[in-house]
Amino acid sequence: MDSFIIHGGQRLRGRVRVNGSKNAALPLMAAGLLCDQPLVLRDVPNLSDIRNMSRLLASLGCQIKQDDAAGTLTIHVTDPEPVLAHYDIVRTMRAGICVLGPLLAARGKARVSMPGGCAIGDRPVDLHLRGLRQLGARITLDEGNIVAEAPDGRLRGTHVFLGGPNGSTVLGTANVLSAAALAQGVTVIECAACEPEIEDLAALLNAMGAKIQGAGSPRITIEGVDKLHGVEHTIMPDRIEAGTYVLAAAMTNGEVVLDNYPARHLMALHDRLNEVGVHVEPTDPPDKKGARKSKTKQAKANCTGNGLDAQRISVRIAAQRHLNPVHVVTQPHPGFPTDLQAQIMALLCLADGNSIITEKIFPDRFLHVAELARMGAELKRSGPTVLVCGVRELIGAPVMASDLRASAGLVLAGLAARGKTTINRVYHLDRGYERMELTLQQLGADIQRVEES
Ligand code: EPU
């Protein structure tokens, strides 16, 4: 298993582009099952989760073509018969559950391995199943598989409520939305997830011929259609990757420019960072010909208000040595994302005072706490809340976390720590960050991947 070795203390400086979003790409790829023409996705990140989804779709009768030169991934159903999403693939990636809705809608049945335990806590799929049952699916469990069938081969539109104890469900909304696109009649999803990845999925489905309104709000209306067709679509930028690099810049007192930055989707992060004393500001976009465009002209073209309500802009992060403590509560979008909780905790370890972080989506998502403590952080956890007592410095140490974002938090801590940090089990990071070490090296970090011999 590969590891990272980081010698901390370098200020990050430079410019990098944010990649396409992993969490948008996964359900969008699964939507390829909904039509018999090629679906061409642009800006799909090169990540192990994406490769696993490609493997899963290939096992479900899709031809997958990756064109690195063109930056596209094409999904084309060539055999519409298979309906089994096998345990061997789904256990490597919980997002395999995304094929359930599309299979049911397009093939009338599905047999999808039930996702198992997860390092970030309980992750049931009861809301997915409840939503699909409300659309008329008959669902049972057999030998660890969810076995679902649409009576007479087609689902029926209806009112679906997707609220659970911790809010809505992102992938559950994606499943019901994809299934309802081909159902008979109108479906209204109440308490739908408002995450931008759902908006991206609805935009793709509408381009394929679906009739969806309200995505991005808690009420989505879908008028079922008989058939969907192939299209080309560019995946939205990854708001979590973007936020992670913002926090890396903040952590190292750096000065970084990020292009393809989804500012509108990171308002909660900006709000907390303003209080911490870290500022994210619109800046000139990269100019392909080498000439600089007028900053004010571009800023005006892209944004209104404080300039951070645009979908894709270039931003400059300017940090300062003094960081104020803050209170962070993770919430469904547009609240502070749980997927940035570990990273902001790493930052707040160096704040001048005590911060409080409360996790409201996955109350046990704290694998990074004990590891940060090994680096000198002072953290006191009580249930879903962690008191972060700021310390003067973090000290490098060998650390490990079996969760993607927890590992990202540890990398950030390593970048700012005195001395050497070894991050073990980097494959967790490879699930969600495309060659993170290369991006950080480009920004001047002293980080090396040590490949398993
Ligand atoms: N929940 C239920 N029942 C369900 C589904 C979810 O009670 O049927 C609960 C969960 O236990 C959790 C809350 O609802 O408390 C939200 O879970 P959600 O279903 O929204 O999570 P998800 O769709 O499985 C996606 C992302 C996660 C991200 C969460 C929350 C993908 C592939 N995954 O998961 O991303 O943390 O939404 O925003 O999109 C990551 O990228 O590291 C990651 C874990």
CSV table of C-alpha atoms and ligand atoms in Angstrom, one decimal, residues 22-23 26 95 120 122-128 165-166 168-171 338-339 361-362 365 404-405, ligand 1:
chain,number,residue,atom,x,y,z
A,22,LYS,CA,-16.2,12.5,-8.1
A,23,ASN,CA,-19.5,12.6,-6.3
A,26,LEU,CA,-20.6,8.5,-10.1
A,95,ALA,CA,-21.7,4.4,-4.6
A,120,ILE,CA,-17.5,6.9,8.7
A,122,ASP,CA,-23.8,3.7,9.8
A,123,ARG,CA,-24.9,4.2,6.2
A,124,PRO,CA,-28.2,2.6,5.7
A,125,VAL,CA,-30.0,2.6,2.4
A,126,ASP,CA,-33.6,2.4,3.7
A,127,LEU,CA,-34.5,5.8,2.2
A,128,HIS,CA,-33.4,4.6,-1.3
A,165,PRO,CA,-33.1,11.3,10.8
A,166,ASN,CA,-30.1,13.2,9.4
A,168,SER,CA,-32.3,13.9,3.1
A,169,THR,CA,-30.1,11.4,1.2
A,170,VAL,CA,-27.9,12.5,-1.7
A,171,LEU,CA,-27.5,9.1,-3.5
A,338,THR,CA,-19.4,16.9,6.1
A,339,ASP,CA,-16.8,16.1,3.5
A,361,ILE,CA,-24.6,14.2,8.9
A,362,PHE,CA,-22.4,11.3,10.1
A,365,ARG,CA,-17.1,10.6,11.3
A,404,LEU,CA,-11.0,9.4,2.4
A,405,ARG,CA,-11.7,12.8,4.0
B,1,EPU,N1,-29.2,8.0,5.4
B,1,EPU,C1,-30.3,7.2,6.0
B,1,EPU,N2,-30.9,6.3,5.1
B,1,EPU,C2,-30.6,6.2,3.8
B,1,EPU,C3,-29.5,7.0,3.3
B,1,EPU,C4,-28.9,7.9,4.1
B,1,EPU,O1,-30.6,7.3,7.1
B,1,EPU,O2,-31.2,5.4,3.1
B,1,EPU,C5,-28.5,8.9,6.3
B,1,EPU,C6,-27.0,8.6,6.4
B,1,EPU,O3,-26.7,7.7,7.4
B,1,EPU,C7,-26.5,10.0,6.7
B,1,EPU,C8,-27.4,10.9,6.0
B,1,EPU,O4,-28.6,10.2,5.7
B,1,EPU,O5,-26.6,10.3,8.1
B,1,EPU,C9,-26.9,11.4,4.7
B,1,EPU,O6,-26.4,10.4,3.9
B,1,EPU,P1,-26.5,10.4,2.3
B,1,EPU,O7,-27.3,9.3,1.8
B,1,EPU,O8,-26.8,11.8,1.8
B,1,EPU,O9,-25.0,10.0,1.9
B,1,EPU,P2,-24.6,9.3,0.5
B,1,EPU,O10,-25.5,9.8,-0.5
B,1,EPU,O11,-24.4,7.9,0.7
B,1,EPU,C10,-23.0,11.2,-0.4
B,1,EPU,C11,-21.5,11.3,-0.7
B,1,EPU,C12,-20.7,11.3,0.6
B,1,EPU,C13,-21.2,12.5,1.4
B,1,EPU,C14,-22.7,12.4,1.7
B,1,EPU,C15,-23.3,13.5,2.5
B,1,EPU,C16,-21.3,10.2,-2.9
B,1,EPU,C17,-20.7,9.1,-3.7
B,1,EPU,N3,-21.1,10.2,-1.6
B,1,EPU,O12,-23.1,9.9,0.3
B,1,EPU,O13,-19.4,11.6,0.2
B,1,EPU,O14,-20.5,12.5,2.6
B,1,EPU,O15,-23.4,12.3,0.4
B,1,EPU,O16,-23.1,14.7,1.8
B,1,EPU,O17,-21.8,11.2,-3.4
B,1,EPU,C18,-17.0,11.4,0.3
B,1,EPU,O18,-17.0,11.9,-0.8
B,1,EPU,O19,-16.0,11.2,1.0
B,1,EPU,C19,-18.3,11.0,0.8
B,1,EPU,C20,-18.5,10.1,1.8
